[in-house]
XYZ file of C-alpha atoms in Angstrom:
776
model
C 22.160 -0.986 -79.811
C 18.905 0.651 -78.766
C 17.627 3.160 -81.282
C 15.053 5.830 -80.619
C 12.320 6.538 -83.137
C 10.617 9.897 -83.413
C 7.341 10.696 -85.173
C 6.877 14.308 -86.339
C 3.627 15.719 -87.708
C 2.838 19.092 -89.276
C -0.762 19.769 -90.357
C -0.786 22.197 -93.289
C -4.542 22.792 -93.384
C -6.020 25.581 -91.282
C -9.037 23.792 -89.774
C -8.630 24.543 -86.043
C -12.101 23.272 -85.241
C -11.472 19.991 -87.098
C -8.216 18.567 -85.677
C -6.387 15.554 -87.060
C -5.953 12.617 -84.667
C -2.800 10.500 -84.861
C -2.574 7.150 -83.077
C 0.743 5.296 -82.969
C 0.314 1.630 -82.029
C 3.278 -0.346 -80.724
C 3.822 -3.767 -79.228
C 3.167 -2.676 -75.634
C 2.134 0.945 -75.924
C -0.170 3.352 -77.700
C 0.587 7.046 -78.201
C -2.173 9.330 -79.430
C -2.250 13.077 -80.023
C -4.227 15.573 -82.056
C -2.958 18.374 -84.258
C -3.303 21.221 -83.555
C -2.286 20.126 -80.065
C -4.116 22.058 -77.333
C -2.274 22.492 -73.999
C -3.680 24.411 -71.043
C -1.838 26.856 -68.829
C -2.722 28.929 -65.801
C -6.372 29.959 -65.439
C -7.251 27.338 -68.095
C -5.656 29.361 -70.886
C -5.410 27.412 -74.138
C -2.329 27.233 -76.361
C -2.365 25.642 -79.836
C 0.597 23.986 -81.594
C 0.593 23.034 -85.291
C 3.867 21.055 -85.214
C 4.039 18.042 -82.924
C 6.893 15.575 -82.422
C 6.867 12.561 -80.076
C 9.518 9.982 -79.335
C 8.176 6.436 -79.260
C 8.453 4.409 -76.110
C 11.054 1.631 -75.927
C 9.483 -1.268 -73.990
C 11.711 -3.708 -72.175
C 12.751 -6.805 -74.079
C 14.631 -9.940 -73.057
C 15.882 -10.731 -76.520
C 19.356 -9.567 -77.467
C 18.191 -8.594 -80.959
C 14.603 -7.674 -81.672
C 12.936 -5.649 -84.409
C 9.761 -3.908 -83.314
C 7.024 -2.671 -85.634
C 4.573 0.158 -85.100
C 1.535 1.511 -86.957
C 0.282 5.085 -87.393
C -3.470 5.646 -87.747
C -4.704 9.032 -88.990
C -8.315 10.212 -88.691
C -10.192 13.496 -89.014
C -13.660 14.861 -89.669
C -12.277 17.327 -92.207
C -13.072 16.540 -95.857
C -9.836 18.029 -97.181
C -6.757 17.928 -94.936
C -3.065 17.865 -95.818
C -0.271 17.033 -93.415
C 3.346 15.967 -93.269
C 4.331 12.819 -91.360
C 8.020 12.153 -90.798
C 9.646 9.233 -88.951
C 13.319 9.663 -87.944
C 15.901 7.972 -85.802
C 16.964 9.821 -82.621
C 20.674 10.499 -82.453
C 22.298 9.699 -79.109
C 19.081 8.249 -77.758
C 21.168 6.364 -75.183
C 23.220 8.844 -73.152
C 26.824 8.054 -72.291
C 28.549 8.827 -69.004
C 30.394 12.186 -68.912
C 29.420 13.051 -72.485
C 27.435 16.210 -73.231
C 24.582 16.234 -75.702
C 22.722 19.292 -77.016
C 19.157 19.333 -78.339
C 16.097 21.539 -78.858
C 12.661 21.128 -77.294
C 9.282 22.861 -77.355
C 6.030 22.321 -75.478
C 4.667 20.197 -78.366
C 8.029 18.625 -79.204
C 9.368 17.178 -75.938
C 12.526 15.099 -75.807
C 13.600 12.161 -73.716
C 16.669 9.951 -73.657
C 17.665 6.682 -72.095
C 20.513 6.056 -69.661
C 21.768 2.659 -68.494
C 23.810 2.288 -65.308
C 27.308 0.901 -66.011
C 28.495 -1.983 -63.892
C 29.819 -0.928 -60.491
C 28.104 2.467 -60.555
C 25.385 2.919 -57.930
C 24.378 6.535 -58.480
C 24.738 9.294 -61.062
C 23.914 12.997 -61.338
C 21.877 14.127 -64.336
C 22.797 17.747 -65.148
C 20.812 19.796 -67.644
C 21.904 23.317 -68.560
C 20.768 26.041 -70.921
C 22.117 29.447 -71.912
C 18.607 30.906 -71.913
C 16.476 31.202 -68.785
C 13.147 31.158 -70.609
C 11.035 29.458 -71.745
C 10.601 27.527 -68.506
C 11.148 23.775 -68.730
C 10.726 20.648 -66.616
C 13.295 17.872 -66.149
C 11.911 14.478 -65.206
C 13.504 11.135 -64.361
C 11.182 8.205 -65.153
C 11.478 4.456 -65.084
C 11.546 2.500 -68.361
C 7.791 2.102 -68.663
C 5.217 2.844 -71.318
C 3.713 5.314 -71.824
C 6.307 8.004 -71.174
C 4.753 11.113 -69.625
C 6.344 13.839 -71.732
C 3.771 16.640 -71.958
C 3.342 19.688 -69.764
C 0.038 18.415 -68.421
C 1.277 14.955 -67.342
C 5.055 15.115 -66.786
C 4.531 15.279 -63.000
C 2.550 12.048 -62.863
C 5.461 9.687 -62.127
C 9.172 9.794 -61.310
C 11.234 12.727 -60.022
C 10.959 16.146 -61.589
C 12.018 19.752 -61.122
C 11.438 23.011 -62.976
C 14.374 24.685 -64.691
C 15.541 27.990 -66.116
C 19.315 27.661 -66.671
C 20.329 24.782 -64.384
C 18.880 21.530 -63.151
C 20.462 18.548 -61.438
C 18.934 15.334 -60.140
C 20.826 12.590 -58.308
C 19.611 9.156 -59.420
C 20.336 5.949 -57.501
C 20.395 2.501 -59.053
C 18.336 1.018 -56.204
C 15.319 3.116 -57.268
C 15.247 1.600 -60.780
C 14.993 -2.196 -60.960
C 15.726 -2.169 -64.707
C 19.095 -0.440 -64.040
C 18.089 2.244 -66.538
C 15.855 5.301 -66.727
C 14.544 8.007 -69.026
C 15.637 11.664 -68.871
C 12.570 13.618 -70.006
C 12.729 17.312 -70.944
C 9.489 19.252 -71.393
C 9.059 22.948 -72.187
C 6.164 24.503 -70.297
C 3.460 26.576 -71.948
C 3.993 29.461 -69.472
C 6.904 30.827 -67.455
C 5.197 31.906 -64.244
C 6.225 28.802 -62.279
C 9.863 29.674 -63.053
C 9.475 33.307 -62.005
C 8.792 34.675 -65.476
C 5.962 37.027 -66.463
C 2.523 35.758 -67.356
C 2.064 36.391 -71.110
C -0.494 38.871 -72.340
C -3.584 37.028 -73.554
C -4.864 39.018 -76.557
C -8.558 38.984 -77.290
C -9.906 40.610 -80.424
C -13.393 42.051 -80.621
C -14.920 39.056 -82.294
C -12.699 36.417 -80.710
C -14.118 33.899 -78.293
C -12.497 33.515 -74.838
C -12.245 29.796 -75.577
C -10.143 30.352 -78.701
C -6.607 28.969 -78.179
C -3.555 31.201 -78.404
C -0.754 30.474 -80.867
C 2.645 30.649 -79.154
C 4.545 30.516 -82.442
C 8.184 29.476 -82.018
C 8.608 28.840 -78.264
C 11.627 26.545 -78.130
C 14.641 26.099 -75.893
C 18.135 24.754 -76.517
C 19.455 22.534 -73.739
C 22.462 20.392 -72.925
C 22.381 17.203 -70.860
C 25.212 15.287 -69.216
C 25.183 12.303 -66.879
C 28.166 12.058 -64.523
C 29.030 9.588 -61.742
C 28.075 10.508 -58.190
C 30.328 9.874 -55.206
C 30.950 6.372 -53.895
C 30.145 4.908 -50.491
C 33.817 5.312 -49.522
C 33.417 9.076 -49.938
C 30.527 9.027 -47.467
C 32.637 7.201 -44.877
C 35.613 9.486 -45.430
C 33.488 12.615 -45.090
C 31.892 11.412 -41.842
C 35.310 10.586 -40.388
C 36.641 13.966 -41.534
C 33.764 15.757 -39.822
C 34.175 13.793 -36.598
C 37.936 14.273 -36.645
C 37.700 18.059 -36.869
C 35.411 18.491 -33.894
C 36.739 15.685 -31.710
C 40.158 17.338 -32.019
C 38.738 20.177 -29.900
C 37.998 17.629 -27.176
C 41.551 16.331 -27.385
C 42.962 19.865 -27.303
C 40.855 20.716 -24.257
C 42.023 17.532 -22.509
C 45.671 18.320 -23.278
C 45.316 21.837 -21.878
C 43.694 20.443 -18.724
C 46.547 17.943 -18.301
C 49.123 20.669 -18.839
C 47.449 22.840 -16.184
C 47.400 19.923 -13.763
C 51.076 19.099 -14.352
C 52.043 22.739 -13.957
C 50.214 22.883 -10.643
C 52.009 19.764 -9.451
C 55.428 21.216 -10.356
C 54.874 24.674 -8.886
C 53.171 23.601 -5.645
C 56.462 22.610 -3.838
C 58.012 25.960 -4.797
C 55.196 27.807 -3.076
C 55.394 25.778 0.134
C 59.121 26.514 0.333
C 58.509 30.262 0.809
C 56.173 30.571 3.822
C 56.524 34.356 4.065
C 54.938 34.938 0.661
C 52.781 31.896 0.040
C 49.664 31.611 -2.004
C 47.308 28.741 -2.570
C 47.147 27.017 -5.960
C 44.349 28.305 -8.135
C 43.100 26.138 -10.983
C 46.505 24.603 -11.406
C 48.220 28.008 -11.210
C 49.494 30.209 -8.409
C 48.212 33.641 -7.472
C 51.468 35.315 -6.371
C 51.416 38.639 -4.539
C 50.638 41.663 -6.713
C 50.275 39.616 -9.907
C 46.813 39.166 -11.473
C 46.450 35.717 -13.019
C 44.040 33.697 -15.081
C 41.765 31.978 -12.598
C 39.549 29.710 -14.564
C 37.380 28.340 -11.815
C 37.333 30.814 -8.967
C 39.322 28.726 -6.477
C 41.288 30.189 -3.660
C 44.555 32.004 -3.144
C 45.947 33.860 -0.168
C 44.926 37.311 0.958
C 48.287 38.656 -0.120
C 47.494 37.712 -3.696
C 44.672 40.241 -3.931
C 45.741 43.210 -5.987
C 44.211 46.344 -7.326
C 44.466 45.970 -11.067
C 43.203 49.455 -11.798
C 46.029 51.235 -10.088
C 46.237 54.876 -10.992
C 42.684 55.135 -12.198
C 41.385 54.696 -8.647
C 41.608 58.363 -7.734
C 39.801 59.476 -10.866
C 36.887 57.235 -9.992
C 36.698 58.601 -6.463
C 37.204 55.406 -4.453
C 39.192 55.881 -1.248
C 40.717 53.287 0.996
C 41.285 49.580 0.499
C 39.367 46.699 1.953
C 41.264 43.860 3.515
C 40.321 40.260 3.030
C 41.347 39.372 6.564
C 38.732 37.318 8.307
C 36.595 37.285 5.144
C 36.348 33.551 5.332
C 35.091 33.876 8.884
C 32.214 36.146 7.993
C 28.708 34.693 7.846
C 27.800 33.963 4.237
C 24.729 35.614 2.780
C 23.406 32.498 1.143
C 21.630 30.265 3.596
C 20.839 26.602 3.273
C 17.125 27.189 3.473
C 14.949 26.977 0.404
C 14.583 30.087 -1.717
C 11.204 31.198 -2.965
C 10.704 32.906 -6.323
C 9.275 35.939 -4.548
C 12.720 36.568 -3.044
C 14.493 36.758 -6.396
C 14.516 40.574 -6.519
C 14.924 41.254 -2.824
C 17.788 43.317 -1.338
C 18.585 43.537 2.358
C 18.496 47.300 1.921
C 15.347 49.336 1.623
C 14.225 50.577 -1.789
C 15.662 54.004 -1.117
C 19.074 52.481 -0.631
C 18.794 50.955 -4.103
C 18.385 54.394 -5.595
C 21.330 55.761 -3.622
C 23.665 52.948 -4.634
C 22.689 52.380 -8.265
C 22.583 56.067 -9.212
C 26.091 56.868 -8.005
C 28.246 58.418 -10.697
C 30.881 55.694 -10.425
C 29.834 52.182 -9.521
C 31.881 49.144 -8.615
C 30.848 45.516 -8.960
C 30.390 45.248 -5.198
C 27.540 47.789 -5.447
C 25.679 45.539 -7.898
C 26.525 42.209 -6.242
C 24.661 42.642 -2.980
C 21.897 40.103 -3.395
C 21.912 36.699 -1.762
C 24.191 34.455 -3.825
C 21.871 31.482 -3.478
C 18.974 33.553 -4.743
C 20.931 34.708 -7.789
C 22.195 31.223 -8.479
C 18.652 29.903 -8.628
C 17.547 32.913 -10.676
C 20.142 32.279 -13.366
C 19.651 28.509 -13.315
C 16.147 29.178 -14.586
C 17.725 30.327 -17.890
C 19.036 26.820 -18.449
C 15.889 24.959 -17.403
C 13.680 27.259 -19.452
C 15.708 26.877 -22.624
C 15.892 23.106 -22.101
C 12.095 23.005 -21.852
C 11.721 25.284 -24.878
C 14.113 23.076 -26.837
C 12.112 19.898 -26.195
C 8.738 21.396 -27.066
C 10.175 23.224 -30.089
C 12.240 20.383 -31.530
C 9.725 17.526 -31.420
C 7.119 19.026 -33.794
C 9.924 20.366 -35.995
C 11.403 16.874 -36.423
C 7.964 15.455 -37.161
C 7.273 18.167 -39.739
C 10.535 17.835 -41.676
C 10.174 14.043 -41.774
C 6.770 14.613 -43.331
C 8.292 17.041 -45.844
C 10.954 14.519 -46.836
C 8.323 11.790 -47.173
C 6.232 14.004 -49.458
C 9.276 14.709 -51.633
C 10.106 11.016 -51.891
C 6.535 9.923 -52.629
C 5.540 12.656 -55.101
C 8.959 13.107 -56.727
C 8.409 16.887 -56.696
C 11.869 18.294 -56.060
C 10.597 21.875 -56.162
C 9.377 21.498 -52.576
C 12.895 21.752 -51.104
C 15.565 24.322 -51.945
C 18.757 22.246 -52.014
C 22.034 22.913 -53.722
C 21.240 20.139 -56.202
C 24.746 20.124 -57.674
C 26.052 19.040 -54.271
C 23.205 17.142 -52.604
C 24.265 13.652 -51.590
C 21.383 11.368 -50.546
C 21.568 8.759 -47.817
C 18.597 6.485 -47.264
C 15.466 8.615 -47.423
C 17.391 11.866 -46.845
C 17.996 13.912 -49.987
C 20.953 16.056 -48.801
C 22.869 14.187 -46.111
C 25.930 16.440 -46.397
C 23.949 19.521 -45.323
C 22.808 17.644 -42.213
C 26.193 16.145 -41.347
C 27.919 19.533 -41.420
C 25.736 20.681 -38.497
C 27.372 18.120 -36.222
C 29.878 20.755 -35.094
C 27.240 22.837 -33.325
C 26.156 19.843 -31.265
C 29.634 18.535 -30.386
C 31.121 21.947 -29.576
C 28.034 22.964 -27.629
C 28.400 19.793 -25.558
C 32.109 20.513 -25.028
C 31.282 24.012 -23.813
C 28.781 22.569 -21.326
C 31.475 20.204 -20.015
C 33.909 23.104 -19.583
C 31.276 25.094 -17.673
C 30.453 22.061 -15.518
C 34.119 21.681 -14.549
C 34.393 25.361 -13.671
C 31.254 25.250 -11.562
C 32.460 22.183 -9.667
C 35.753 23.869 -8.827
C 33.988 27.095 -7.846
C 31.561 25.270 -5.545
C 34.482 23.510 -3.870
C 36.048 26.888 -3.217
C 32.803 28.151 -1.689
C 32.609 25.135 0.610
C 36.094 26.064 1.886
C 34.872 29.644 2.512
C 37.626 30.723 0.157
C 38.311 34.457 0.318
C 38.719 34.956 -3.407
C 35.616 33.016 -4.336
C 33.587 35.128 -1.888
C 34.970 38.628 -2.377
C 37.086 38.774 -5.539
C 36.551 38.848 -9.265
C 33.414 38.975 -11.332
C 30.640 37.063 -9.493
C 30.410 33.552 -10.869
C 26.970 32.623 -12.213
C 26.871 29.705 -14.649
C 23.183 29.490 -15.561
C 23.498 31.718 -18.633
C 26.558 29.785 -19.804
C 24.592 26.543 -19.613
C 21.797 28.193 -21.582
C 24.279 29.355 -24.243
C 25.749 25.867 -24.644
C 22.274 24.351 -24.897
C 21.263 26.973 -27.475
C 24.340 26.118 -29.571
C 23.440 22.428 -29.545
C 19.835 23.205 -30.457
C 20.999 25.461 -33.287
C 22.802 22.448 -34.740
C 19.776 20.178 -34.342
C 17.273 22.656 -35.797
C 19.617 23.711 -38.604
C 19.913 20.033 -39.529
C 16.104 19.766 -39.451
C 15.798 22.809 -41.686
C 18.255 21.353 -44.190
C 16.256 18.124 -44.406
C 13.950 20.174 -46.627
C 14.879 23.880 -46.721
C 12.025 26.065 -47.914
C 9.962 29.152 -47.278
C 7.730 27.632 -44.609
C 10.373 26.292 -42.196
C 13.174 28.871 -42.415
C 12.475 30.049 -38.851
C 13.727 26.655 -37.606
C 17.221 27.643 -38.721
C 17.145 31.136 -37.180
C 15.150 30.878 -33.935
C 18.065 29.776 -31.779
C 20.387 32.223 -33.555
C 18.276 34.994 -32.063
C 18.480 33.260 -28.696
C 22.271 32.925 -28.882
C 22.687 36.618 -29.729
C 20.327 37.628 -26.912
C 21.932 35.323 -24.339
C 25.424 36.583 -25.212
C 24.332 40.196 -24.657
C 22.684 39.244 -21.374
C 25.812 37.410 -20.209
C 28.025 40.357 -21.095
C 25.732 42.672 -19.133
C 25.477 40.228 -16.238
C 29.230 40.243 -15.672
C 29.183 43.708 -14.088
C 25.471 43.935 -13.235
C 24.600 40.600 -11.567
C 21.877 42.053 -9.314
C 19.908 43.886 -12.008
C 20.141 41.589 -15.007
C 16.883 40.524 -16.651
C 15.073 37.475 -15.352
C 14.753 34.402 -17.538
C 11.028 34.920 -17.961
C 11.287 38.466 -19.285
C 14.325 37.623 -21.434
C 12.667 34.664 -23.158
C 9.432 36.629 -23.524
C 11.351 39.312 -25.439
C 13.081 36.676 -27.568
C 9.697 35.086 -28.292
C 8.492 38.500 -29.473
C 11.514 38.741 -31.774
C 10.759 35.303 -33.263
C 7.111 36.334 -33.670
C 8.155 39.397 -35.665
C 10.495 37.187 -37.697
C 7.642 34.889 -38.734
C 5.285 37.792 -39.445
C 7.983 39.558 -41.461
C 8.734 36.498 -43.567
C 5.049 35.867 -44.270
C 3.703 39.408 -44.665
C 6.732 41.710 -44.871
C 7.691 41.324 -48.519
C 6.741 44.597 -50.182
C 4.295 45.488 -47.381
C 4.829 49.169 -46.548
C 2.448 49.149 -43.572
C 4.352 46.297 -41.915
C 7.704 48.045 -42.309
C 6.339 51.293 -40.871
C 4.918 49.507 -37.823
C 8.076 47.450 -37.308
C 10.373 50.503 -37.606
C 8.309 52.412 -35.037
C 8.382 49.460 -32.617
C 12.135 49.052 -33.208
C 12.849 52.700 -32.387
C 10.563 52.778 -29.338
C 12.111 49.559 -27.996
C 15.579 51.047 -28.468
C 14.639 54.208 -26.532
C 12.983 52.229 -23.728
C 15.976 49.901 -23.352
C 18.377 52.858 -23.457
C 16.528 54.545 -20.591
C 16.495 51.321 -18.591
C 20.244 50.811 -19.031
C 21.177 54.453 -18.406
C 19.379 54.669 -15.053
C 20.190 51.058 -14.031
C 16.474 50.355 -13.835
C 15.906 53.102 -11.230
C 13.385 55.190 -13.173
C 9.654 55.182 -13.638
C 6.822 57.271 -15.011
C 4.928 58.250 -11.881
C 1.467 57.968 -13.383
C -0.036 57.639 -9.921
C 0.836 61.218 -8.917
C -1.861 63.909 -9.161
C 0.298 65.914 -11.556
C 0.276 63.063 -14.078
C -3.461 63.317 -14.493
C -3.297 67.069 -14.932
C -0.394 67.516 -17.331
C -0.051 64.105 -18.968
C 3.009 61.866 -19.265
C 4.198 63.354 -22.565
C 4.095 66.898 -21.230
C 6.063 65.853 -18.169
C 8.724 64.191 -20.337
C 9.047 67.348 -22.424
C 9.294 69.424 -19.247
C 12.137 67.257 -17.939
C 13.974 67.501 -21.279
C 13.548 71.283 -21.324
C 14.723 71.677 -17.726
C 17.760 69.383 -18.010
C 18.873 70.020 -21.581
C 17.903 73.625 -22.358
C 17.323 75.662 -19.245
C 20.305 74.395 -17.313
C 22.243 72.391 -19.864
C 24.968 70.200 -18.423
C 26.846 67.096 -19.445
C 25.413 63.651 -18.699
C 26.121 62.205 -15.273
C 27.079 58.785 -16.697
C 29.325 59.677 -19.619
C 30.434 56.162 -20.532
C 26.919 54.790 -20.549
C 25.732 57.765 -22.561
C 28.406 57.179 -25.236
C 27.378 53.526 -25.589
C 23.676 54.319 -25.753
C 24.114 57.163 -28.243
C 26.098 54.895 -30.540
C 23.546 52.139 -30.070
C 20.688 54.463 -30.947
C 22.497 55.751 -34.032
C 23.069 52.202 -35.288
C 19.530 51.019 -34.516
C 17.893 54.113 -35.988
C 20.018 53.647 -39.099
C 18.999 49.991 -39.372
C 15.351 50.950 -38.915
C 15.664 53.593 -41.658
C 17.425 51.104 -43.944
C 14.641 48.567 -43.447
C 11.945 51.161 -44.061
C 13.578 52.497 -47.239
C 15.062 49.359 -48.815
C 12.623 46.788 -47.375
C 14.892 43.741 -47.853
C 13.215 40.529 -48.934
C 15.038 38.365 -46.385
C 13.453 39.787 -43.234
C 14.741 36.982 -40.984
C 18.373 37.747 -41.872
C 17.714 41.479 -41.476
C 16.378 40.897 -37.961
C 19.361 38.700 -37.131
C 21.695 41.433 -38.420
C 20.118 43.874 -35.947
C 20.879 41.522 -33.063
C 24.449 40.841 -34.214
C 25.215 44.555 -34.718
C 24.045 45.356 -31.193
C 26.034 42.447 -29.762
C 29.223 43.530 -31.558
C 28.739 47.146 -30.445
C 28.308 46.152 -26.808
C 31.264 43.766 -26.954
C 33.530 46.448 -28.469
C 32.380 48.916 -25.807
C 33.091 46.359 -23.076
C 36.622 45.731 -24.352
C 37.391 49.449 -24.664
C 36.061 50.233 -21.185
C 37.912 47.269 -19.717
C 41.217 48.557 -21.072
C 40.316 52.155 -20.150
C 39.731 51.056 -16.548
C 43.279 49.752 -16.290
C 42.363 46.103 -16.640
C 44.108 43.814 -19.073
C 43.200 40.990 -21.410
C 45.139 37.833 -20.694
C 46.780 35.617 -23.276
C 44.072 32.947 -23.578
C 41.128 35.332 -24.157
C 43.315 37.448 -26.461
C 44.147 34.422 -28.603
C 40.459 33.457 -28.592
C 39.452 36.933 -29.748
C 41.988 36.991 -32.587
C 41.292 33.409 -33.707
C 37.531 33.801 -33.478
C 37.604 37.025 -35.491
C 39.579 35.345 -38.277
C 37.263 32.318 -38.333
C 34.181 34.573 -38.383
C 35.621 36.411 -41.382
C 36.079 33.223 -43.390
C 32.707 31.877 -42.229
C 30.851 34.981 -43.430
C 32.632 34.751 -46.786
C 31.191 31.286 -47.357
C 27.798 32.289 -45.940
C 27.336 35.044 -48.515
C 28.021 32.715 -51.447
C 24.262 32.079 -51.632
C 23.908 28.603 -53.116
C 20.112 28.688 -52.971
C 17.362 31.058 -51.889
C 13.727 30.410 -51.070
C 12.957 34.072 -51.828
C 12.827 33.087 -55.509
C 11.142 30.278 -57.381
C 12.772 26.824 -57.176
C 13.963 27.125 -60.790
C 15.572 30.531 -60.137
C 17.135 29.238 -56.924
C 18.870 26.463 -58.875
C 20.691 29.091 -60.937
C 22.782 29.729 -57.797
C 23.684 26.050 -57.296
C 27.389 25.151 -57.352
C 29.505 22.023 -57.274
C 31.056 20.639 -54.082
C 34.350 22.231 -53.066
C 35.565 20.024 -50.176
C 36.180 16.266 -50.548
C 33.625 16.288 -53.404
C 31.074 16.083 -50.583
C 30.675 19.472 -48.871
C 29.622 22.746 -50.510
C 30.154 26.374 -49.455
C 27.235 26.336 -47.030
C 28.577 23.213 -45.323
C 31.868 25.018 -44.755
C 29.862 27.907 -43.280
C 28.397 25.370 -40.838
C 31.873 24.119 -39.919
C 33.420 27.560 -39.449
C 30.452 29.231 -37.760
C 30.183 26.458 -35.166
C 33.879 26.869 -34.369
C 33.501 30.666 -34.295
C 30.506 30.493 -31.933
C 32.398 28.140 -29.637
C 35.347 30.536 -29.672
C 33.035 33.474 -28.946
C 31.632 31.640 -25.933
C 35.171 30.987 -24.668
C 35.906 34.709 -25.001
C 32.919 35.523 -22.793
C 33.988 32.820 -20.345
C 37.623 33.905 -19.943
C 37.496 37.642 -20.693
C 37.537 38.759 -17.044
C 39.727 36.040 -15.580
C 42.404 38.701 -14.934
C 40.137 40.063 -12.170
C 39.908 36.882 -10.118
C 42.444 38.249 -7.620
C 40.916 41.731 -7.476
C 38.408 42.809 -4.849
C 34.952 43.597 -6.191
C 34.983 47.122 -4.767
C 37.977 47.775 -7.034
C 36.258 46.500 -10.227
C 34.364 49.201 -12.041
C 30.956 48.915 -13.620
C 30.434 50.112 -17.183
């Protein structure tokens, strides 16, 4: 049995300028230290310790039984020095699996213990806990070599190490230690600043020298260590299969639904052909019977008799008279030509500019009023969203991958586990990757994003086939079909998975924007798609949209770097936030048909601000009347209230996590617009079909559970690494995945469901003429 030997020294004489030197000579090692022991802290502060204890190194031996001798040499320049020298055996020097052991340690009395891997065990987790946060300590895992680096000034020289307040955990693999054993070294630091504690007051008396060391008196910490087995290779395989099974089941479910639709179309087609007086063509595997709105997933054709007015009684209140017939629609010349389309034509109407103002400023608009542009032009315009985000993804992802690989290499080479903010109690390594489970759980974003792209591709193929047949419904009915934004959304979801995985290779303060950049893009693209549904002609171009999103990401980086406690930054950001909200509100309210006529002679005389005040006085005070566009005004007033409140909250509270605060602004605006869209859809007499209704309910439930796991907070780079580890928790699923991994699972499913809601929400209008579909 291996026994540890500990040498303890206490110098009783008070000769600080004449220290006593102790040299312990062993077979293969020499340990030397002076008493009082001088250790340096931050800014070269000196701390003196009168009591010193060191455990002697245990060199490797091939003999089964061997007695080792050591010698202690004592020397000093003092003529009269007294000291106490005590040699003791270390209890529980060899740690046992799943057994806890408690001990005390100080900066001058470090402790270390030996652990030997049992047969058949390839990896273990070393857990060290303490009831007291301070003093700050360091946990190190070192190979069985002499000397052992067990002082504050050298503990980081070899092995793996991490700072600690109340919790620390390090996963150790047998392959990294050829001797099949290692030392667990615990060192108490001289200062607490690295763990987030205050820097101690450094007292200086009148006659004291700045070089005089400071006595820290009794600075000790009680700790408890336990070594437990880590998961086996079978658990890795099972977890990978579990992850693949969850998300591949969505592919199977989608395939089954497609087969069911196809079979249903095959069964119902003969029934339709048997009734020639009231026939309708099959649409996406369904029929569009007369006067019955249906779910048309791909915009294929049905007969003219199948076109209905789904708004019914609300027509008179909106002031639309007469009905348009779809007779001979297929025979009309199509607006989109086969010639090439130049970018300069992207915002061109056949009407003159005055006609734009007449149409877009009507009190009640229908989709036909905002779907007048050349379809080929719009198709190319919205395809740019996809190509732009694909280009952004390539140029963004490549340096990110290179950077995180470098981070992981630095962690592996230096052994400094304070670089990355993992949940160390549930961080399962694989190869050179420290937390494979956090990377694997992002697979859902990629697989479900790819599935969404396949669904969109199928819809576009079917829609293009309908256009080639000059199908009446594809040309004149339903919400205009533009798939470019959908492709961009699916690509953004896949990139969110890739970049989130990159972030979790080594999560820390400097690369957090990798995890959030495409979240901003997803929120922005969803809002744009929702607006595009009823405003296809006046939606933002890809260039302006991505420029705005780039500005948001810029503010995110600036806020993370400079925003913490910076009052000036929060004032500037709040002002920009409010001004952007007002500018966007004006743009949406007037459908883009407004401008500040700075070129007029009156502008130079009175100034823009005075003219704005004059308009407000004339319209709101002198002849006060209700707004012309009531619905839009309600939405924008609510939006301004929410955004002004968020701006005030940020200015007053100044949250530390600026990136999450900025993301919350985007999500709140998206939810507000989505709720408004649903309410106005129902208010206009339209209905929500079964599939989108089930998607809404299911997605809402999944989002609720996902947010619950997100707010568990297993780590945070807003604090020091040691403080972040206080939030670490054990795995909760298959002994492999933690709370944040479940957030990845659920949020990827919820985002996929949200995209399906946007895709199918207006399928009830596919048999309704566009001049009967209202704009809101």
